[in-house]
PDB file of C-alpha atoms in Angstrom:
ATOM      1  CA  MET A  30      16.177 -65.227  37.463  1.00 49.00           C
ATOM      2  CA  PRO A  31      17.160 -65.082  41.828  1.00 51.00           C
ATOM      3  CA  ASP A  32      17.228 -61.556  42.638  1.00 53.00           C
ATOM      4  CA  SER A  33      21.241 -61.107  43.044  1.00 48.00           C
ATOM      5  CA  ARG A  34      21.174 -60.270  46.560  1.00 54.00           C
ATOM      6  CA  SER A  35      19.714 -63.095  47.340  1.00 53.00           C
ATOM      7  CA  SER A  36      22.063 -65.181  46.033  1.00 57.00           C
ATOM      8  CA  ARG A  37      24.782 -62.975  46.143  1.00 60.00           C
ATOM      9  CA  ILE A  38      26.282 -63.478  43.041  1.00 52.00           C
ATOM     10  CA  ARG A  39      30.127 -63.062  42.695  1.00 52.00           C
ATOM     11  CA  VAL A  40      31.174 -63.713  39.502  1.00 51.00           C
ATOM     12  CA  LEU A  41      29.741 -62.277  36.205  1.00 54.00           C
ATOM     13  CA  VAL A  42      31.862 -62.779  32.958  1.00 55.00           C
ATOM     14  CA  ALA A  43      30.574 -61.501  29.973  1.00 59.00           C
ATOM     15  CA  GLU A  44      31.872 -63.129  26.653  1.00 58.00           C
ATOM     16  CA  GLN A  45      31.376 -62.402  22.819  1.00 59.00           C
ATOM     17  CA  ALA A  46      28.687 -64.777  20.994  1.00 58.00           C
ATOM     18  CA  GLY A  47      29.207 -65.630  17.759  1.00 58.00           C
ATOM     19  CA  ARG A  48      29.766 -68.537  14.907  1.00 59.00           C
ATOM     20  CA  ARG A  49      31.692 -68.687  12.114  1.00 59.00           C
ATOM     21  CA  GLY A  50      33.495 -65.705  13.074  1.00 61.00           C
ATOM     22  CA  ALA A  51      29.768 -63.201  12.920  1.00 61.00           C
ATOM     23  CA  ARG A  52      29.801 -61.477  16.111  1.00 60.00           C
ATOM     24  CA  ALA A  53      26.158 -61.718  17.333  1.00 56.00           C
ATOM     25  CA  GLY A  54      26.208 -59.777  20.781  1.00 60.00           C
ATOM     26  CA  VAL A  55      27.483 -61.005  24.393  1.00 58.00           C
ATOM     27  CA  VAL A  56      26.605 -63.051  26.625  1.00 55.00           C
ATOM     28  CA  ASP A  57      26.430 -62.625  30.460  1.00 57.00           C
ATOM     29  CA  VAL A  58      27.172 -65.722  32.776  1.00 57.00           C
ATOM     30  CA  CYS A  59      26.839 -64.848  36.437  1.00 58.00           C
ATOM     31  CA  THR A  60      27.219 -67.591  39.335  1.00 57.00           C
ATOM     32  CA  ALA A  61      27.453 -67.312  43.529  1.00 57.00           C
ATOM     33  CA  ALA A  62      30.634 -69.513  43.399  1.00 57.00           C
ATOM     34  CA  VAL A  63      33.914 -68.252  43.060  1.00 50.00           C
ATOM     35  CA  ALA A  64      35.170 -71.021  41.142  1.00 55.00           C
ATOM     36  CA  SER A  65      36.461 -69.092  37.562  1.00 52.00           C
ATOM     37  CA  LEU A  66      34.334 -70.264  34.930  1.00 50.00           C
ATOM     38  CA  PRO A  67      35.866 -71.488  31.283  1.00 53.00           C
ATOM     39  CA  VAL A  68      36.205 -68.362  29.900  1.00 51.00           C
ATOM     40  CA  GLY A  69      36.269 -68.530  25.645  1.00 49.00           C
ATOM     41  CA  GLY A  70      36.408 -72.840  25.990  1.00 48.00           C
ATOM     42  CA  ALA A  71      34.362 -75.876  26.896  1.00 50.00           C
ATOM     43  CA  GLY A  72      31.647 -76.056  29.518  1.00 54.00           C
ATOM     44  CA  VAL A  73      28.198 -73.803  30.334  1.00 52.00           C
ATOM     45  CA  SER A  74      29.501 -70.658  29.409  1.00 54.00           C
ATOM     46  CA  ALA A  75      30.367 -71.745  25.954  1.00 59.00           C
ATOM     47  CA  MET A  76      27.050 -73.641  25.445  1.00 56.00           C
ATOM     48  CA  PHE A  77      24.915 -70.704  26.676  1.00 55.00           C
ATOM     49  CA  ARG A  78      27.252 -68.796  23.982  1.00 53.00           C
ATOM     50  CA  THR A  79      26.654 -70.783  21.214  1.00 57.00           C
ATOM     51  CA  ALA A  80      22.318 -71.385  22.097  1.00 57.00           C
ATOM     52  CA  ALA A  81      22.109 -67.576  22.347  1.00 54.00           C
ATOM     53  CA  SER A  82      23.838 -66.972  19.163  1.00 54.00           C
ATOM     54  CA  ASP A  83      21.743 -69.616  16.785  1.00 56.00           C
ATOM     55  CA  PRO A  84      18.956 -67.629  15.707  1.00 58.00           C
ATOM     56  CA  LEU A  85      20.732 -64.540  15.275  1.00 53.00           C
ATOM     57  CA  CYS A  86      23.292 -66.305  13.038  1.00 53.00           C
ATOM     58  CA  SER A  87      21.199 -67.900  11.298  1.00 65.00           C
ATOM     59  CA  THR A  88      19.269 -64.697   9.825  1.00 71.00           C
ATOM     60  CA  ASP A  89      21.320 -64.841   6.845  1.00 74.00           C
ATOM     61  CA  ASP A  90      20.406 -68.478   6.457  1.00 78.00           C
ATOM     62  CA  ILE A  91      16.941 -67.664   6.524  1.00 82.00           C
ATOM     63  CA  SER A  92      17.600 -65.020   3.809  1.00 85.00           C
ATOM     64  CA  GLU A  93      19.222 -67.243   1.177  1.00 87.00           C
ATOM     65  CA  GLN A  94      16.619 -69.760   1.861  1.00 88.00           C
ATOM     66  CA  LEU A  95      13.826 -66.941   0.588  1.00 90.00           C
ATOM     67  CA  THR A  96      15.726 -66.046  -1.746  1.00 92.00           C
ATOM     68  CA  ALA A  97      15.536 -69.158  -3.231  1.00 92.00           C
ATOM     69  CA  LEU A  98      11.856 -70.102  -2.499  1.00 93.00           C
ATOM     70  CA  ASN A  99      11.597 -66.631  -4.551  1.00 94.00           C
ATOM     71  CA  SER A 100      13.516 -67.357  -7.600  1.00 94.00           C
ATOM     72  CA  ARG A 101      11.463 -71.587  -7.183  1.00 94.00           C
ATOM     73  CA  VAL A 102       8.147 -69.462  -7.507  1.00 94.00           C
ATOM     74  CA  LEU A 103       8.999 -67.271 -10.696  1.00 94.00           C
ATOM     75  CA  ILE A 104      10.484 -69.936 -12.678  1.00 94.00           C
ATOM     76  CA  GLU A 105       7.128 -72.117 -11.946  1.00 94.00           C
ATOM     77  CA  GLN A 106       5.394 -69.039 -12.768  1.00 94.00           C
ATOM     78  CA  ALA A 107       7.126 -69.073 -15.813  1.00 92.00           C
ATOM     79  CA  LYS A 108       6.634 -72.479 -16.892  1.00 93.00           C
ATOM     80  CA  GLY A 109       2.902 -72.434 -16.497  1.00 92.00           C
ATOM     81  CA  LYS A 110       2.766 -69.222 -18.782  1.00 91.00           C
ATOM     82  CA  LEU A 111       4.858 -71.188 -21.005  1.00 90.00           C
ATOM     83  CA  ALA A 112       2.897 -74.563 -20.810  1.00 91.00           C
ATOM     84  CA  GLU A 113      -0.873 -72.351 -21.325  1.00 91.00           C
ATOM     85  CA  ARG A 114       0.422 -70.536 -24.212  1.00 88.00           C
ATOM     86  CA  GLN A 115       1.688 -73.048 -26.284  1.00 87.00           C
ATOM     87  CA  GLY A 116       0.308 -75.853 -25.227  1.00 90.00           C
ATOM     88  CA  ILE A 117       3.188 -77.997 -23.719  1.00 90.00           C
ATOM     89  CA  ASP A 118       4.116 -79.737 -20.726  1.00 92.00           C
ATOM     90  CA  MET A 119       5.982 -78.903 -17.909  1.00 93.00           C
ATOM     91  CA  GLU A 120       9.050 -80.237 -18.893  1.00 93.00           C
ATOM     92  CA  GLN A 121       8.984 -78.765 -22.025  1.00 91.00           C
ATOM     93  CA  ALA A 122       7.773 -75.863 -20.870  1.00 91.00           C
ATOM     94  CA  LEU A 123      11.071 -75.492 -17.669  1.00 93.00           C
ATOM     95  CA  SER A 124      13.298 -76.745 -20.660  1.00 93.00           C
ATOM     96  CA  ALA A 125      12.915 -73.245 -22.930  1.00 89.00           C
ATOM     97  CA  PRO A 126      13.985 -71.026 -20.590  1.00 92.00           C
ATOM     98  CA  ARG A 127      16.359 -72.685 -19.023  1.00 94.00           C
ATOM     99  CA  ALA A 128      18.163 -73.400 -22.535  1.00 93.00           C
ATOM    100  CA  TYR A 129      17.227 -69.189 -23.415  1.00 92.00           C
ATOM    101  CA  ALA A 130      19.062 -68.533 -19.671  1.00 94.00           C
ATOM    102  CA  ARG A 131      22.011 -70.335 -20.825  1.00 95.00           C
ATOM    103  CA  SER A 132      22.793 -69.759 -24.278  1.00 93.00           C
ATOM    104  CA  HIS A 133      22.480 -65.478 -22.571  1.00 93.00           C
ATOM    105  CA  ASN A 134      24.486 -66.392 -19.977  1.00 97.00           C
ATOM    106  CA  ARG A 135      22.095 -65.232 -17.466  1.00 95.00           C
ATOM    107  CA  ARG A 136      20.561 -66.934 -14.521  1.00 96.00           C
ATOM    108  CA  LEU A 137      16.739 -68.827 -15.148  1.00 95.00           C
ATOM    109  CA  SER A 138      15.221 -66.745 -12.573  1.00 95.00           C
ATOM    110  CA  ASP A 139      16.155 -64.087 -14.168  1.00 95.00           C
ATOM    111  CA  VAL A 140      15.106 -64.724 -16.954  1.00 94.00           C
ATOM    112  CA  ALA A 141      11.455 -66.473 -15.631  1.00 94.00           C
ATOM    113  CA  ARG A 142      11.198 -62.947 -14.054  1.00 95.00           C
ATOM    114  CA  ALA A 143      11.562 -61.002 -17.404  1.00 93.00           C
ATOM    115  CA  PHE A 144       9.173 -63.610 -18.959  1.00 91.00           C
ATOM    116  CA  VAL A 145       6.146 -63.298 -15.994  1.00 92.00           C
ATOM    117  CA  ASP A 146       6.676 -59.662 -16.007  1.00 93.00           C
ATOM    118  CA  ASP A 147       6.497 -59.131 -19.605  1.00 90.00           C
ATOM    119  CA  THR A 148       9.495 -56.493 -19.053  1.00 90.00           C
ATOM    120  CA  GLU A 149      12.033 -57.831 -21.749  1.00 78.00           C
ATOM    121  CA  PRO A 150      10.981 -59.376 -25.516  1.00 71.00           C
ATOM    122  CA  LEU A 151      12.420 -62.761 -25.514  1.00 68.00           C
ATOM    123  CA  ALA A 152      12.943 -63.495 -28.658  1.00 69.00           C
ATOM    124  CA  GLY A 153      13.779 -67.465 -29.312  1.00 67.00           C
ATOM    125  CA  LEU A 154      12.206 -68.905 -25.534  1.00 67.00           C
ATOM    126  CA  THR A 155       9.036 -69.482 -26.964  1.00 60.00           C
ATOM    127  CA  SER A 156       8.862 -71.504 -30.481  1.00 53.00           C
TER     128      SER A 156
END
């Protein structure tokens, strides 16, 4: 950024940055022009607000994706363990814990975690 003394910044606008109602911070827009910048509307300042807030607002999306990935890993581990123990194919190894989870009103990832960790007896999961 050029030295503010040489470019003679005359206008400084600070705007809230965020998306979908989530406040992510503040964006400062500086200009040497005396004309007013569009505050809160379309234009360069709105573009900067959006671009600056994207990485901050996407942390929730990343967290959700990591949770889904971890759940999928547990399910795959449970499938492998069940297939190896029972000598069944992977499709059958998925249908057993899925049916167990449905009949016990539980999430498949929770059933898979309990089966992989041996933290709870899962009667009826294996044949």
